[in-house]
Amino acid sequence: WTSAGQLVATGRCEWLEKRKCVRVPFTSTKQAGVEMCTICAGGQLGKALAAAVVTDSSSLHTRVRSGNASGMREEWCPELGRGGDVVDMWMEEGLREAMRMELPSTEVGLGTTDGSQIGQRGTYGWILIGGGRCQCSSGKVVSKTRDMDSYRTELHGLMSLMAGAWRMKKFRLIKAKCDNKSVVDGYEKIRKWEKGGGAGEFPKFNHSVDLWEEVRYWSGLWDGAFQLEWHKGHPEKRDPTRLSWCINDWMNHVADRIAAAEYGRSGGHDSPECLRHQRRWRLMYAGDSKIDRSEGGGS
């Protein structure tokens, strides 16, 4: 492709740097004067791809369609306001009063994200407040190569909150809460790596690495202005009366309810658009990732 002329792209086209390309074994036949090339799958292909793995440290990505530069792509953002009906209901139940008790700030946003899993289905929900206002979102969580679990749903929710808050461009600082300690610890690993100037190997994750790649990207954009801490979940089990709930308890409960309501909604599919910043190769078949770094498995 780098040297051929008179070739026409019949579908979506993206330009890649030549140093990021690798020759792979293939066979070719001519049909009506047109050379048809077929990649030979197998051990040889795997070795060629493995030898070509490189880390892309750049944080800027451009897309070219039909040979014309379209400039920077607009960053992905979840559907803001999705789950708003759930928030409105809980506003009447006490969330509004809890928000009034917080010191109003137009620069600092308080966020909470939560995930939900039912069998092989997963959803997330998040809520973000500040300056007397509230924003929220929810969506479906998918896993193509391993069983669904709560870890992945919570992590997807974190990524969505980071992207949604970035699109809003309202707060200089986000203080977020999550009730999954493993996700919080993973984020702290990334922040520690970033504080060290990104020196050395990026932290290794053995689960849902595709989502961690996105969190890495968004954390780089926030540049320390997105803070994440653990907060104990399910306040309704500790105090069904809600009388002792702090604002973080309220937000955790509402985020959980937003995620639960997502099961009954159509749409809300973030993937694959939300996975734009994967740094290494993958092998796709029928539109699904079969061998990649994202979830440590293959078939």
Coordinates of N, CA and C in Angstrom, one line a residue, residues 50-188:
A50 N 3.6 -10.9 16.9 CA 4.2 -10.8 18.2 C 5.5 -10.0 18.1
A51 N 6.3 -10.2 17.0 CA 7.6 -9.5 16.8 C 7.4 -8.0 16.5
A52 N 6.2 -7.7 16.1 CA 5.9 -6.3 15.7 C 5.2 -5.5 16.7
V53 N 5.0 -6.1 17.9 CA 4.3 -5.3 19.0 C 5.1 -4.1 19.4
V54 N 4.6 -2.9 19.3 CA 5.2 -1.7 19.8 C 4.3 -0.9 20.7
T55 N 4.8 -0.1 21.5 CA 4.0 0.8 22.3 C 3.9 2.1 21.7
D56 N 2.6 2.6 21.6 CA 2.4 3.9 21.0 C 2.2 4.9 22.2
S57 N 3.2 5.7 22.4 CA 3.2 6.6 23.6 C 2.5 7.9 23.3
S58 N 2.1 8.1 22.1 CA 1.4 9.4 21.7 C 0.0 9.4 22.3
S59 N -0.5 10.6 22.7 CA -1.8 10.7 23.2 C -2.8 11.3 22.2
L60 N -2.3 11.6 21.0 CA -3.1 12.2 20.0 C -3.3 11.3 18.8
H61 N -4.5 11.2 18.4 CA -4.9 10.2 17.3 C -5.7 10.9 16.2
T62 N -5.3 10.7 15.0 CA -6.0 11.3 13.9 C -6.5 10.2 13.0
R63 N -7.6 10.5 12.3 CA -8.2 9.5 11.4 C -8.2 10.1 10.0
V64 N -8.0 9.3 9.0 CA -8.1 9.8 7.6 C -9.1 8.9 6.9
R65 N -10.0 9.5 6.3 CA -11.1 8.8 5.5 C -10.9 9.2 4.0
S66 N -11.0 8.2 3.2 CA -11.0 8.4 1.7 C -9.9 9.3 1.3
G67 N -8.8 9.2 1.9 CA -7.6 9.9 1.5 C -7.5 11.4 1.9
N68 N -8.6 11.9 2.6 CA -8.6 13.3 3.0 C -8.5 13.4 4.5
A69 N -7.6 14.2 5.0 CA -7.4 14.4 6.4 C -8.6 15.0 7.0
S70 N -9.2 14.4 8.1 CA -10.3 15.0 8.7 C -9.9 15.7 10.0
G71 N -8.6 15.7 10.3 CA -8.2 16.3 11.6 C -8.4 15.4 12.8
M72 N -8.4 16.1 13.9 CA -8.6 15.3 15.2 C -10.0 14.8 15.3
R73 N -10.2 13.6 15.7 CA -11.5 13.1 15.9 C -12.1 13.7 17.2
E74 N -13.4 13.9 17.3 CA -14.0 14.3 18.5 C -13.9 13.1 19.5
E75 N -13.6 13.4 20.7 CA -13.4 12.4 21.7 C -14.8 11.7 22.0
W76 N -14.7 10.4 22.2 CA -15.9 9.6 22.5 C -16.5 10.1 23.8
C77 N -17.8 10.1 23.9 CA -18.5 10.5 25.1 C -19.8 9.6 25.2
P78 N -20.1 9.2 26.5 CA -21.3 8.4 26.7 C -22.5 9.3 26.5
E79 N -23.7 8.7 26.4 CA -24.9 9.4 26.3 C -25.3 10.2 27.6
L80 N -24.9 11.4 27.6 CA -25.2 12.2 28.8 C -26.7 12.4 29.0
G81 N -27.1 12.3 30.3 CA -28.5 12.4 30.6 C -29.2 11.1 30.6
R82 N -28.6 10.0 30.1 CA -29.2 8.7 30.1 C -29.4 8.2 31.6
G83 N -30.6 7.8 31.9 CA -30.8 7.5 33.3 C -31.3 8.7 34.1
G84 N -31.6 9.8 33.5 CA -32.1 11.0 34.1 C -33.4 10.8 34.9
D85 N -34.2 9.9 34.3 CA -35.5 9.7 35.0 C -35.3 9.0 36.4
V86 N -34.3 8.2 36.5 CA -34.0 7.6 37.8 C -33.5 8.7 38.8
V87 N -32.7 9.5 38.3 CA -32.2 10.6 39.1 C -33.3 11.5 39.6
D88 N -34.2 11.9 38.7 CA -35.3 12.7 39.0 C -36.2 12.1 40.2
M89 N -36.4 10.8 40.1 CA -37.2 10.1 41.1 C -36.5 10.2 42.5
W90 N -35.2 10.0 42.5 CA -34.5 10.0 43.8 C -34.2 11.4 44.3
M91 N -34.3 12.4 43.4 CA -34.3 13.8 43.8 C -35.4 14.0 44.8
E92 N -36.6 13.5 44.5 CA -37.8 13.7 45.3 C -37.7 12.9 46.6
E93 N -36.8 11.8 46.6 CA -36.7 10.9 47.7 C -35.7 11.4 48.7
G94 N -34.9 12.4 48.4 CA -33.9 12.9 49.4 C -32.6 13.4 48.8
L95 N -32.3 13.0 47.5 CA -31.0 13.4 46.9 C -30.9 14.9 46.8
R96 N -32.0 15.6 46.4 CA -31.9 17.0 46.3 C -31.5 17.7 47.6
E97 N -32.1 17.2 48.7 CA -31.8 17.8 50.0 C -30.3 17.5 50.4
A98 N -29.8 16.3 50.1 CA -28.4 16.0 50.4 C -27.5 16.8 49.6
M99 N -27.9 17.2 48.3 CA -27.0 18.1 47.5 C -27.0 19.5 48.1
R100 N -28.1 19.9 48.7 CA -28.1 21.3 49.2 C -27.2 21.4 50.4
M101 N -27.0 20.3 51.1 CA -26.1 20.3 52.3 C -24.6 20.4 51.9
E102 N -24.3 20.1 50.7 CA -22.9 20.2 50.2 C -22.6 21.6 49.9
L103 N -21.3 22.0 50.1 CA -20.9 23.3 49.8 C -20.9 23.4 48.2
P104 N -21.6 24.4 47.7 CA -21.7 24.5 46.2 C -20.4 24.9 45.6
S105 N -20.0 24.2 44.6 CA -18.7 24.6 43.9 C -18.9 24.5 42.4
T106 N -18.5 25.5 41.7 CA -18.6 25.5 40.3 C -17.3 24.9 39.6
E107 N -16.3 24.6 40.4 CA -15.0 24.1 39.9 C -14.7 22.7 40.2
V108 N -15.3 22.1 41.3 CA -15.1 20.8 41.7 C -16.3 19.9 41.6
G109 N -16.2 18.8 40.8 CA -17.4 17.9 40.6 C -17.2 16.7 41.5
L110 N -18.3 16.3 42.1 CA -18.3 15.0 42.9 C -19.0 13.9 42.1
G111 N -18.3 12.9 41.8 CA -18.8 11.8 41.0 C -18.9 10.4 41.7
T112 N -19.8 9.6 41.3 CA -19.8 8.2 41.8 C -20.2 7.3 40.6
T113 N -19.5 6.2 40.5 CA -19.9 5.3 39.4 C -20.1 3.9 40.0
D114 N -21.0 3.1 39.4 CA -21.3 1.8 39.9 C -21.6 0.9 38.8
G115 N -21.4 -0.4 39.0 CA -21.7 -1.4 37.9 C -22.6 -2.5 38.4
S116 N -23.2 -3.2 37.4 CA -24.2 -4.2 37.7 C -24.0 -5.4 36.8
Q117 N -24.2 -6.6 37.3 CA -24.0 -7.8 36.5 C -25.1 -8.8 36.8
I118 N -25.8 -9.3 35.8 CA -26.8 -10.3 35.9 C -26.4 -11.4 34.8
G119 N -25.8 -12.5 35.3 CA -25.3 -13.5 34.4 C -24.3 -13.0 33.5
Q120 N -24.5 -13.1 32.2 CA -23.5 -12.6 31.2 C -23.8 -11.2 30.7
R121 N -24.8 -10.6 31.3 CA -25.1 -9.2 31.0 C -24.5 -8.3 32.1
G122 N -24.1 -7.1 31.6 CA -23.5 -6.1 32.5 C -24.0 -4.7 32.1
T123 N -24.1 -3.8 33.1 CA -24.4 -2.4 32.9 C -23.6 -1.6 33.9
Y124 N -23.6 -0.3 33.7 CA -23.0 0.7 34.6 C -23.9 1.9 34.7
G125 N -23.7 2.7 35.8 CA -24.4 4.0 35.9 C -23.5 4.9 36.7
W126 N -23.5 6.2 36.4 CA -22.8 7.1 37.2 C -23.6 8.4 37.3
I127 N -23.2 9.2 38.3 CA -23.8 10.5 38.6 C -22.7 11.5 39.0
L128 N -22.8 12.7 38.5 CA -21.8 13.7 38.8 C -22.6 15.0 39.2
I129 N -22.2 15.6 40.3 CA -22.8 16.8 40.8 C -21.8 17.9 41.1
G130 N -22.3 19.1 41.1 CA -21.4 20.3 41.4 C -22.1 21.5 41.0
G131 N -21.9 22.6 41.8 CA -22.6 23.9 41.5 C -24.1 23.8 41.5
G132 N -24.6 22.9 42.3 CA -26.1 22.7 42.4 C -26.7 22.0 41.2
R133 N -25.9 21.5 40.3 CA -26.4 20.8 39.1 C -26.0 19.3 39.2
C134 N -26.6 18.5 38.3 CA -26.4 17.1 38.3 C -26.4 16.6 36.9
Q135 N -25.5 15.6 36.6 CA -25.4 15.0 35.3 C -25.3 13.5 35.5
C136 N -25.7 12.7 34.6 CA -25.6 11.2 34.8 C -25.5 10.5 33.4
S137 N -25.2 9.2 33.5 CA -25.2 8.4 32.2 C -25.2 6.9 32.7
S138 N -25.6 6.1 31.7 CA -25.6 4.6 31.9 C -25.3 4.0 30.6
G139 N -25.0 2.7 30.6 CA -24.8 2.0 29.3 C -24.6 0.5 29.6
K140 N -24.5 -0.2 28.4 CA -24.3 -1.7 28.5 C -22.8 -2.0 28.5
V141 N -22.4 -3.1 29.2 CA -21.0 -3.5 29.2 C -21.0 -4.9 28.5
V142 N -20.0 -5.0 27.6 CA -19.8 -6.3 26.9 C -18.5 -6.9 27.2
S143 N -18.4 -8.2 27.0 CA -17.1 -8.9 27.1 C -17.2 -10.0 26.1
K144 N -16.3 -9.9 25.1 CA -16.3 -10.9 24.0 C -15.5 -12.2 24.2
T145 N -14.6 -12.1 25.1 CA -13.6 -13.2 25.3 C -13.6 -13.9 26.6
R146 N -14.4 -13.4 27.6 CA -14.4 -14.1 28.9 C -15.7 -13.8 29.6
D147 N -16.0 -14.5 30.7 CA -17.3 -14.3 31.4 C -17.4 -12.9 31.9
M148 N -18.6 -12.4 32.0 CA -18.9 -11.1 32.5 C -18.7 -11.1 34.1
D149 N -18.2 -10.1 34.7 CA -18.1 -10.0 36.1 C -18.2 -8.5 36.5
S150 N -18.4 -8.3 37.9 CA -18.7 -7.0 38.4 C -17.4 -6.1 38.2
Y151 N -16.2 -6.7 38.2 CA -15.0 -5.9 38.0 C -15.1 -5.1 36.7
R152 N -15.4 -5.8 35.7 CA -15.5 -5.2 34.3 C -16.6 -4.1 34.3
T153 N -17.7 -4.4 34.9 CA -18.8 -3.4 34.8 C -18.4 -2.1 35.6
E154 N -17.7 -2.3 36.7 CA -17.3 -1.1 37.5 C -16.2 -0.3 36.7
L155 N -15.3 -1.1 36.1 CA -14.2 -0.4 35.4 C -14.8 0.3 34.2
H156 N -15.7 -0.2 33.5 CA -16.3 0.4 32.3 C -17.0 1.7 32.8
G157 N -17.7 1.6 33.9 CA -18.3 2.8 34.5 C -17.3 3.9 34.8
L158 N -16.2 3.6 35.3 CA -15.1 4.6 35.6 C -14.7 5.2 34.3
M159 N -14.4 4.5 33.3 CA -14.0 5.0 32.0 C -15.0 6.0 31.4
S160 N -16.3 5.6 31.5 CA -17.4 6.4 31.0 C -17.5 7.7 31.8
L161 N -17.4 7.7 33.1 CA -17.4 8.9 33.9 C -16.3 9.8 33.5
M162 N -15.1 9.3 33.3 CA -13.9 10.1 33.0 C -14.2 10.8 31.6
A163 N -14.7 10.1 30.7 CA -15.0 10.6 29.3 C -16.2 11.6 29.4
G164 N -17.2 11.3 30.1 CA -18.4 12.2 30.2 C -18.0 13.5 30.9
A165 N -17.3 13.4 32.0 CA -16.9 14.7 32.7 C -16.0 15.5 31.8
W166 N -15.1 14.9 31.0 CA -14.2 15.6 30.1 C -15.0 16.4 29.1
R167 N -16.0 15.7 28.5 CA -16.8 16.4 27.5 C -17.6 17.6 28.1
M168 N -18.0 17.5 29.3 CA -18.7 18.6 29.9 C -17.9 19.9 30.1
K169 N -16.6 19.7 30.3 CA -15.7 20.9 30.4 C -16.2 21.9 31.4
K170 N -16.7 21.4 32.5 CA -17.3 22.2 33.6 C -16.4 22.3 34.8
F171 N -15.7 21.3 35.1 CA -15.0 21.2 36.4 C -13.5 21.2 36.2
R172 N -12.7 21.9 37.0 CA -11.3 21.8 36.9 C -10.7 20.5 37.7
L173 N -11.6 20.0 38.6 CA -11.2 18.8 39.4 C -12.4 17.9 39.6
I174 N -12.2 16.6 39.5 CA -13.3 15.6 39.7 C -12.8 14.8 40.9
K175 N -13.7 14.7 41.9 CA -13.5 13.8 43.1 C -14.5 12.7 42.9
A176 N -14.0 11.5 42.5 CA -14.9 10.4 42.2 C -14.8 9.3 43.3
K177 N -15.9 8.6 43.4 CA -16.0 7.4 44.3 C -16.4 6.2 43.6
C178 N -15.9 5.0 44.1 CA -16.2 3.7 43.5 C -16.2 2.7 44.6
D179 N -17.1 1.8 44.6 CA -17.2 0.8 45.7 C -16.4 -0.5 45.4
N180 N -15.7 -0.5 44.3 CA -14.8 -1.7 44.0 C -13.4 -1.4 44.3
K181 N -12.8 -2.0 45.3 CA -11.5 -1.7 45.8 C -10.4 -2.0 44.7
S182 N -10.7 -3.1 44.0 CA -9.7 -3.5 43.0 C -9.6 -2.5 41.9
V183 N -10.7 -1.9 41.5 CA -10.6 -0.9 40.4 C -9.9 0.4 40.9
V184 N -10.2 0.7 42.2 CA -9.5 1.9 42.8 C -8.0 1.7 42.9
D185 N -7.6 0.5 43.3 CA -6.2 0.2 43.4 C -5.5 0.2 42.0
G186 N -6.2 -0.3 41.0 CA -5.7 -0.3 39.7 C -5.5 1.1 39.2
Y187 N -6.4 2.0 39.5 CA -6.3 3.4 39.0 C -5.1 4.1 39.8
E188 N -4.9 3.7 41.0 CA -3.8 4.3 41.8 C -2.5 3.8 41.2

